[in-house]
Amino acid sequence: MNSWRAVGAIVAFELRREWGGVLITGLFAAYFGVIFIGLDDPTDASGNAKHFLVTMTNWIYLFGFPLFGSPMSRNSFHCWRDDPFSKKIAHWRTLPIPLPTILVARFLQTAAIMIVIGGLFAAAEYLLHSRVRDLATPAEWAATTVVWMAYGLIVQILYIYLELGWSGKIYVKWYLAFNAAGFLLVGFAGWHGVNIFTGLADKVAAHPVSIPIAALAVLAIALGAGYRLAIARMRRRRYTF
């Protein structure tokens, strides 16, 4: 089996095995969509209420979009105690499966889930929420979604590096630290009336081609750097059952 056939086989195997986790991720995206749709228009609020609504809008996109690339399976919630990802790679290495094959398959799995669930989430937002339709035309919203997907995948590259290159406990610590920092960022932005969601939509509406292309270029750079760092780390660490 050549390397690309092996990558495809791993992706297909993982998607079949994690179909429940993918479904939960989809339900989570729907839940975020309900929260977003339930938010009043921040322009109609004032004071602390407006700050809260802007913060929630920012948080749903900055926190939620990266999650749309991950199947929320049982393994995801047992990283701290059982370190299932390290055990899985240790098992695959006995077959043997090369590390680049494992890593590329993980990237492709994440991209596939992101495209499906992130795309459905963005489409639902546009169809169900009038405020989103007021912000952008369908083409502009599609371009904005590309930027959000690129952002989500860049964050996922960091998560995959931690997932495959370090123990479960270190992964969880850095994951929580990253999201705590993100919460402080959106809280600070929201308190000062900075709406990242509407601001990005406005920027993309003004530059519907250049900004998505720039986002994809940054994603390509992050992917190349993430691949090199992750492979180097995976070759240095030990995997045990």
mmCIF file of C-alpha atoms in Angstrom:
data_model
loop_
_atom_site.group_PDB
_atom_site.id
_atom_site.type_symbol
_atom_site.label_atom_id
_atom_site.label_comp_id
_atom_site.label_asym_id
_atom_site.label_seq_id
_atom_site.Cartn_x
_atom_site.Cartn_y
_atom_site.Cartn_z
ATOM 1 C CA MET A 1 0.000 0.000 0.000
ATOM 2 C CA ASN A 2 1.475 3.363 -1.006
ATOM 3 C CA SER A 3 1.607 6.249 1.432
ATOM 4 C CA TRP A 4 -1.471 8.084 0.137
ATOM 5 C CA ARG A 5 -3.568 4.926 0.112
ATOM 6 C CA ALA A 6 -2.435 4.319 3.685
ATOM 7 C CA VAL A 7 -3.433 7.887 4.628
ATOM 8 C CA GLY A 8 -6.842 7.382 3.039
ATOM 9 C CA ALA A 9 -7.302 4.057 4.816
ATOM 10 C CA ILE A 10 -6.502 5.613 8.202
ATOM 11 C CA VAL A 11 -8.834 8.561 7.619
ATOM 12 C CA ALA A 12 -11.668 6.236 6.569
ATOM 13 C CA PHE A 13 -11.025 3.955 9.555
ATOM 14 C CA GLU A 14 -10.968 6.837 12.018
ATOM 15 C CA LEU A 15 -14.126 8.429 10.617
ATOM 16 C CA ARG A 16 -15.965 5.111 10.833
ATOM 17 C CA ARG A 17 -14.718 4.506 14.358
ATOM 18 C CA GLU A 18 -15.403 8.071 15.494
ATOM 19 C CA TRP A 19 -18.755 8.576 13.776
ATOM 20 C CA GLY A 20 -20.425 9.024 17.166
ATOM 21 C CA GLY A 21 -17.917 11.714 18.096
ATOM 22 C CA VAL A 22 -18.482 13.478 14.777
ATOM 23 C CA LEU A 23 -22.230 13.389 15.444
ATOM 24 C CA ILE A 24 -21.713 14.891 18.909
ATOM 25 C CA THR A 25 -19.561 17.626 17.374
ATOM 26 C CA GLY A 26 -22.385 18.351 14.943
ATOM 27 C CA LEU A 27 -24.877 18.566 17.809
ATOM 28 C CA PHE A 28 -22.465 20.857 19.630
ATOM 29 C CA ALA A 29 -22.330 23.103 16.568
ATOM 30 C CA ALA A 30 -26.128 23.125 16.477
ATOM 31 C CA TYR A 31 -26.165 24.061 20.167
ATOM 32 C CA PHE A 32 -23.799 26.963 19.494
ATOM 33 C CA GLY A 33 -26.049 27.973 16.633
ATOM 34 C CA VAL A 34 -29.068 28.055 18.941
ATOM 35 C CA ILE A 35 -27.153 30.201 21.439
ATOM 36 C CA PHE A 36 -26.078 32.572 18.693
ATOM 37 C CA ILE A 37 -29.561 32.832 17.221
ATOM 38 C CA GLY A 38 -30.927 33.472 20.719
ATOM 39 C CA LEU A 39 -28.666 36.468 21.215
ATOM 40 C CA ASP A 40 -30.278 39.843 20.778
ATOM 41 C CA ASP A 41 -28.659 42.261 18.387
ATOM 42 C CA PRO A 42 -25.895 43.994 20.416
ATOM 43 C CA THR A 43 -26.728 47.257 18.672
ATOM 44 C CA ASP A 44 -30.099 47.208 20.461
ATOM 45 C CA ALA A 45 -28.474 46.754 23.882
ATOM 46 C CA SER A 46 -26.481 49.130 26.022
ATOM 47 C CA GLY A 47 -24.031 49.120 28.895
ATOM 48 C CA ASN A 48 -23.096 45.794 30.458
ATOM 49 C CA ALA A 49 -25.727 43.936 28.420
ATOM 50 C CA LYS A 50 -24.097 45.038 25.178
ATOM 51 C CA HIS A 51 -20.624 44.083 26.453
ATOM 52 C CA PHE A 52 -21.911 40.636 27.409
ATOM 53 C CA LEU A 53 -23.623 40.028 24.069
ATOM 54 C CA VAL A 54 -20.572 41.112 22.085
ATOM 55 C CA THR A 55 -18.351 38.890 24.248
ATOM 56 C CA MET A 56 -20.641 35.894 23.721
ATOM 57 C CA THR A 57 -20.669 36.430 19.964
ATOM 58 C CA ASN A 58 -16.882 36.623 19.846
ATOM 59 C CA TRP A 59 -16.538 33.597 22.125
ATOM 60 C CA ILE A 60 -18.843 31.378 20.066
ATOM 61 C CA TYR A 61 -16.712 31.896 16.972
ATOM 62 C CA LEU A 62 -13.222 32.045 18.500
ATOM 63 C CA PHE A 63 -13.826 29.041 20.768
ATOM 64 C CA GLY A 64 -16.351 27.148 18.701
ATOM 65 C CA PHE A 65 -14.869 27.058 15.211
ATOM 66 C CA PRO A 66 -11.692 25.150 16.164
ATOM 67 C CA LEU A 67 -13.849 22.557 17.921
ATOM 68 C CA PHE A 68 -15.744 21.908 14.697
ATOM 69 C CA GLY A 69 -12.679 20.019 13.451
ATOM 70 C CA SER A 70 -12.570 17.502 16.298
ATOM 71 C CA PRO A 71 -14.748 14.451 16.923
ATOM 72 C CA MET A 72 -15.917 14.676 20.541
ATOM 73 C CA SER A 73 -15.423 11.000 21.288
ATOM 74 C CA ARG A 74 -14.851 9.202 24.558
ATOM 75 C CA ASN A 75 -11.111 9.381 23.965
ATOM 76 C CA SER A 76 -11.261 13.189 23.874
ATOM 77 C CA PHE A 77 -12.570 13.286 27.426
ATOM 78 C CA HIS A 78 -10.128 10.689 28.788
ATOM 79 C CA CYS A 79 -6.889 12.378 27.727
ATOM 80 C CA TRP A 80 -5.854 13.250 31.274
ATOM 81 C CA ARG A 81 -6.459 9.875 32.837
ATOM 82 C CA ASP A 82 -5.806 7.293 30.114
ATOM 83 C CA ASP A 83 -3.788 9.116 27.394
ATOM 84 C CA PRO A 84 -5.581 7.155 24.619
ATOM 85 C CA PHE A 85 -3.998 9.075 21.736
ATOM 86 C CA SER A 86 -0.470 8.075 22.743
ATOM 87 C CA LYS A 87 -1.576 4.455 23.141
ATOM 88 C CA LYS A 88 -3.222 4.475 19.726
ATOM 89 C CA ILE A 89 -0.072 5.726 18.020
ATOM 90 C CA ALA A 90 2.039 3.181 19.920
ATOM 91 C CA HIS A 91 -0.236 0.453 18.567
ATOM 92 C CA TRP A 92 -0.049 1.803 15.013
ATOM 93 C CA ARG A 93 3.738 1.948 15.210
ATOM 94 C CA THR A 94 3.856 -1.810 15.833
ATOM 95 C CA LEU A 95 2.168 -2.517 12.452
ATOM 96 C CA PRO A 96 4.305 -0.459 11.431
ATOM 97 C CA ILE A 97 2.734 2.760 10.159
ATOM 98 C CA PRO A 98 5.161 5.639 9.425
ATOM 99 C CA LEU A 99 4.780 8.778 11.515
ATOM 100 C CA PRO A 100 4.235 11.053 8.469
ATOM 101 C CA THR A 101 1.308 8.850 7.407
ATOM 102 C CA ILE A 102 -0.264 9.125 10.867
ATOM 103 C CA LEU A 103 0.197 12.899 10.956
ATOM 104 C CA VAL A 104 -1.098 13.600 7.435
ATOM 105 C CA ALA A 105 -4.120 11.385 8.083
ATOM 106 C CA ARG A 106 -4.843 13.328 11.266
ATOM 107 C CA PHE A 107 -4.652 16.629 9.389
ATOM 108 C CA LEU A 108 -6.978 15.371 6.642
ATOM 109 C CA GLN A 109 -9.464 13.982 9.156
ATOM 110 C CA THR A 110 -9.609 17.350 10.890
ATOM 111 C CA ALA A 111 -10.023 19.241 7.608
ATOM 112 C CA ALA A 112 -12.841 16.945 6.470
ATOM 113 C CA ILE A 113 -14.786 17.349 9.717
ATOM 114 C CA MET A 114 -14.192 21.113 9.727
ATOM 115 C CA ILE A 115 -15.462 21.533 6.170
ATOM 116 C CA VAL A 116 -18.640 19.548 6.836
ATOM 117 C CA ILE A 117 -19.577 20.766 10.318
ATOM 118 C CA GLY A 118 -18.163 24.285 10.020
ATOM 119 C CA GLY A 119 -19.876 24.674 6.659
ATOM 120 C CA LEU A 120 -23.224 23.460 8.012
ATOM 121 C CA PHE A 121 -22.920 25.765 11.022
ATOM 122 C CA ALA A 122 -22.177 28.807 8.854
ATOM 123 C CA ALA A 123 -24.981 27.941 6.420
ATOM 124 C CA ALA A 124 -27.467 27.549 9.259
ATOM 125 C CA GLU A 125 -26.399 30.862 10.749
ATOM 126 C CA TYR A 126 -26.977 32.621 7.462
ATOM 127 C CA LEU A 127 -30.332 30.993 6.764
ATOM 128 C CA LEU A 128 -31.766 31.344 10.269
ATOM 129 C CA HIS A 129 -30.376 34.630 11.539
ATOM 130 C CA SER A 130 -31.451 37.873 9.896
ATOM 131 C CA ARG A 131 -28.580 39.819 11.476
ATOM 132 C CA VAL A 132 -26.085 37.635 9.627
ATOM 133 C CA ARG A 133 -27.917 38.193 6.349
ATOM 134 C CA ASP A 134 -27.801 41.939 7.016
ATOM 135 C CA LEU A 135 -24.024 41.757 7.397
ATOM 136 C CA ALA A 136 -23.153 40.072 4.115
ATOM 137 C CA THR A 137 -24.399 38.675 0.841
ATOM 138 C CA PRO A 138 -24.234 34.887 0.395
ATOM 139 C CA ALA A 139 -20.923 35.194 -1.473
ATOM 140 C CA GLU A 140 -19.468 37.503 1.186
ATOM 141 C CA TRP A 141 -20.614 35.168 3.949
ATOM 142 C CA ALA A 142 -19.032 32.197 2.146
ATOM 143 C CA ALA A 143 -15.772 34.152 1.977
ATOM 144 C CA THR A 144 -16.069 34.994 5.683
ATOM 145 C CA THR A 145 -16.656 31.320 6.454
ATOM 146 C CA VAL A 146 -13.443 30.436 4.611
ATOM 147 C CA VAL A 147 -11.566 32.808 6.923
ATOM 148 C CA TRP A 148 -13.166 31.293 10.026
ATOM 149 C CA MET A 149 -12.373 27.790 8.799
ATOM 150 C CA ALA A 150 -8.773 28.774 8.167
ATOM 151 C CA TYR A 151 -8.597 30.161 11.706
ATOM 152 C CA GLY A 152 -10.167 26.992 13.127
ATOM 153 C CA LEU A 153 -7.709 24.771 11.267
ATOM 154 C CA ILE A 154 -4.724 26.851 12.386
ATOM 155 C CA VAL A 155 -5.785 26.350 16.004
ATOM 156 C CA GLN A 156 -6.350 22.657 15.271
ATOM 157 C CA ILE A 157 -2.767 22.367 14.008
ATOM 158 C CA LEU A 158 -1.632 23.444 17.463
ATOM 159 C CA TYR A 159 -4.010 20.952 19.087
ATOM 160 C CA ILE A 160 -2.755 18.120 16.846
ATOM 161 C CA TYR A 161 0.856 18.994 17.677
ATOM 162 C CA LEU A 162 0.032 18.719 21.375
ATOM 163 C CA GLU A 163 -2.115 15.621 20.898
ATOM 164 C CA LEU A 164 0.477 13.604 18.971
ATOM 165 C CA GLY A 165 3.659 15.041 20.403
ATOM 166 C CA TRP A 166 2.981 15.106 24.131
ATOM 167 C CA SER A 167 1.274 13.174 26.873
ATOM 168 C CA GLY A 168 -2.421 13.523 27.543
ATOM 169 C CA LYS A 169 -1.883 15.577 30.684
ATOM 170 C CA ILE A 170 0.333 18.105 28.915
ATOM 171 C CA TYR A 171 -2.188 18.298 26.079
ATOM 172 C CA VAL A 172 -5.027 19.080 28.490
ATOM 173 C CA LYS A 173 -2.978 21.697 30.383
ATOM 174 C CA TRP A 174 -2.054 23.594 27.223
ATOM 175 C CA TYR A 175 -5.562 23.237 25.807
ATOM 176 C CA LEU A 176 -7.079 24.788 28.926
ATOM 177 C CA ALA A 177 -4.419 27.520 29.007
ATOM 178 C CA PHE A 178 -5.056 28.431 25.371
ATOM 179 C CA ASN A 179 -8.800 28.669 25.887
ATOM 180 C CA ALA A 180 -8.414 30.640 29.105
ATOM 181 C CA ALA A 181 -6.257 33.134 27.213
ATOM 182 C CA GLY A 182 -8.888 33.239 24.457
ATOM 183 C CA PHE A 183 -11.620 33.916 26.991
ATOM 184 C CA LEU A 184 -9.640 36.819 28.442
ATOM 185 C CA LEU A 185 -9.092 38.165 24.918
ATOM 186 C CA VAL A 186 -12.755 38.092 23.946
ATOM 187 C CA GLY A 187 -13.740 39.453 27.345
ATOM 188 C CA PHE A 188 -11.364 42.385 26.941
ATOM 189 C CA ALA A 189 -12.536 42.993 23.366
ATOM 190 C CA GLY A 190 -16.206 42.730 24.295
ATOM 191 C CA TRP A 191 -15.863 45.051 27.272
ATOM 192 C CA HIS A 192 -14.373 47.676 24.973
ATOM 193 C CA GLY A 193 -17.118 47.172 22.383
ATOM 194 C CA VAL A 194 -14.909 45.396 19.825
ATOM 195 C CA ASN A 195 -17.056 42.897 17.942
ATOM 196 C CA ILE A 196 -14.645 40.525 16.205
ATOM 197 C CA PHE A 197 -17.495 38.716 14.453
ATOM 198 C CA THR A 198 -19.045 41.748 12.766
ATOM 199 C CA GLY A 199 -15.655 43.411 12.262
ATOM 200 C CA LEU A 200 -14.355 40.452 10.273
ATOM 201 C CA ALA A 201 -17.563 40.238 8.248
ATOM 202 C CA ASP A 202 -17.249 43.919 7.353
ATOM 203 C CA LYS A 203 -13.587 43.535 6.363
ATOM 204 C CA VAL A 204 -14.301 40.520 4.182
ATOM 205 C CA ALA A 205 -17.267 42.298 2.566
ATOM 206 C CA ALA A 206 -14.864 45.082 1.591
ATOM 207 C CA HIS A 207 -12.170 42.643 0.400
ATOM 208 C CA PRO A 208 -13.995 39.385 -0.445
ATOM 209 C CA VAL A 209 -11.097 37.871 -2.396
ATOM 210 C CA SER A 210 -7.861 39.115 -0.858
ATOM 211 C CA ILE A 211 -8.702 38.385 2.792
ATOM 212 C CA PRO A 212 -9.744 34.721 2.255
ATOM 213 C CA ILE A 213 -6.656 34.178 0.078
ATOM 214 C CA ALA A 214 -4.476 35.718 2.796
ATOM 215 C CA ALA A 215 -6.141 33.492 5.423
ATOM 216 C CA LEU A 216 -5.488 30.386 3.321
ATOM 217 C CA ALA A 217 -1.884 31.467 2.794
ATOM 218 C CA VAL A 218 -1.400 31.799 6.555
ATOM 219 C CA LEU A 219 -3.024 28.375 6.980
ATOM 220 C CA ALA A 220 -0.587 26.871 4.454
ATOM 221 C CA ILE A 221 2.369 28.374 6.336
ATOM 222 C CA ALA A 222 1.003 27.119 9.659
ATOM 223 C CA LEU A 223 0.435 23.675 8.173
ATOM 224 C CA GLY A 224 4.009 23.447 6.919
ATOM 225 C CA ALA A 225 5.453 24.637 10.227
ATOM 226 C CA GLY A 226 3.108 22.415 12.216
ATOM 227 C CA TYR A 227 4.018 19.379 10.144
ATOM 228 C CA ARG A 228 7.753 19.887 10.668
ATOM 229 C CA LEU A 229 7.416 20.563 14.394
ATOM 230 C CA ALA A 230 5.036 17.667 14.971
ATOM 231 C CA ILE A 231 7.154 15.145 13.048
ATOM 232 C CA ALA A 232 10.295 16.219 14.890
ATOM 233 C CA ARG A 233 8.525 15.925 18.240
ATOM 234 C CA MET A 234 6.916 12.574 17.405
ATOM 235 C CA ARG A 235 10.300 11.131 16.450
ATOM 236 C CA ARG A 236 11.798 12.203 19.778
ATOM 237 C CA ARG A 237 9.095 10.990 22.136
ATOM 238 C CA ARG A 238 8.334 7.467 23.303
ATOM 239 C CA TYR A 239 4.940 5.875 22.795
ATOM 240 C CA THR A 240 3.871 3.149 25.201
ATOM 241 C CA PHE A 241 0.710 1.083 25.590
#
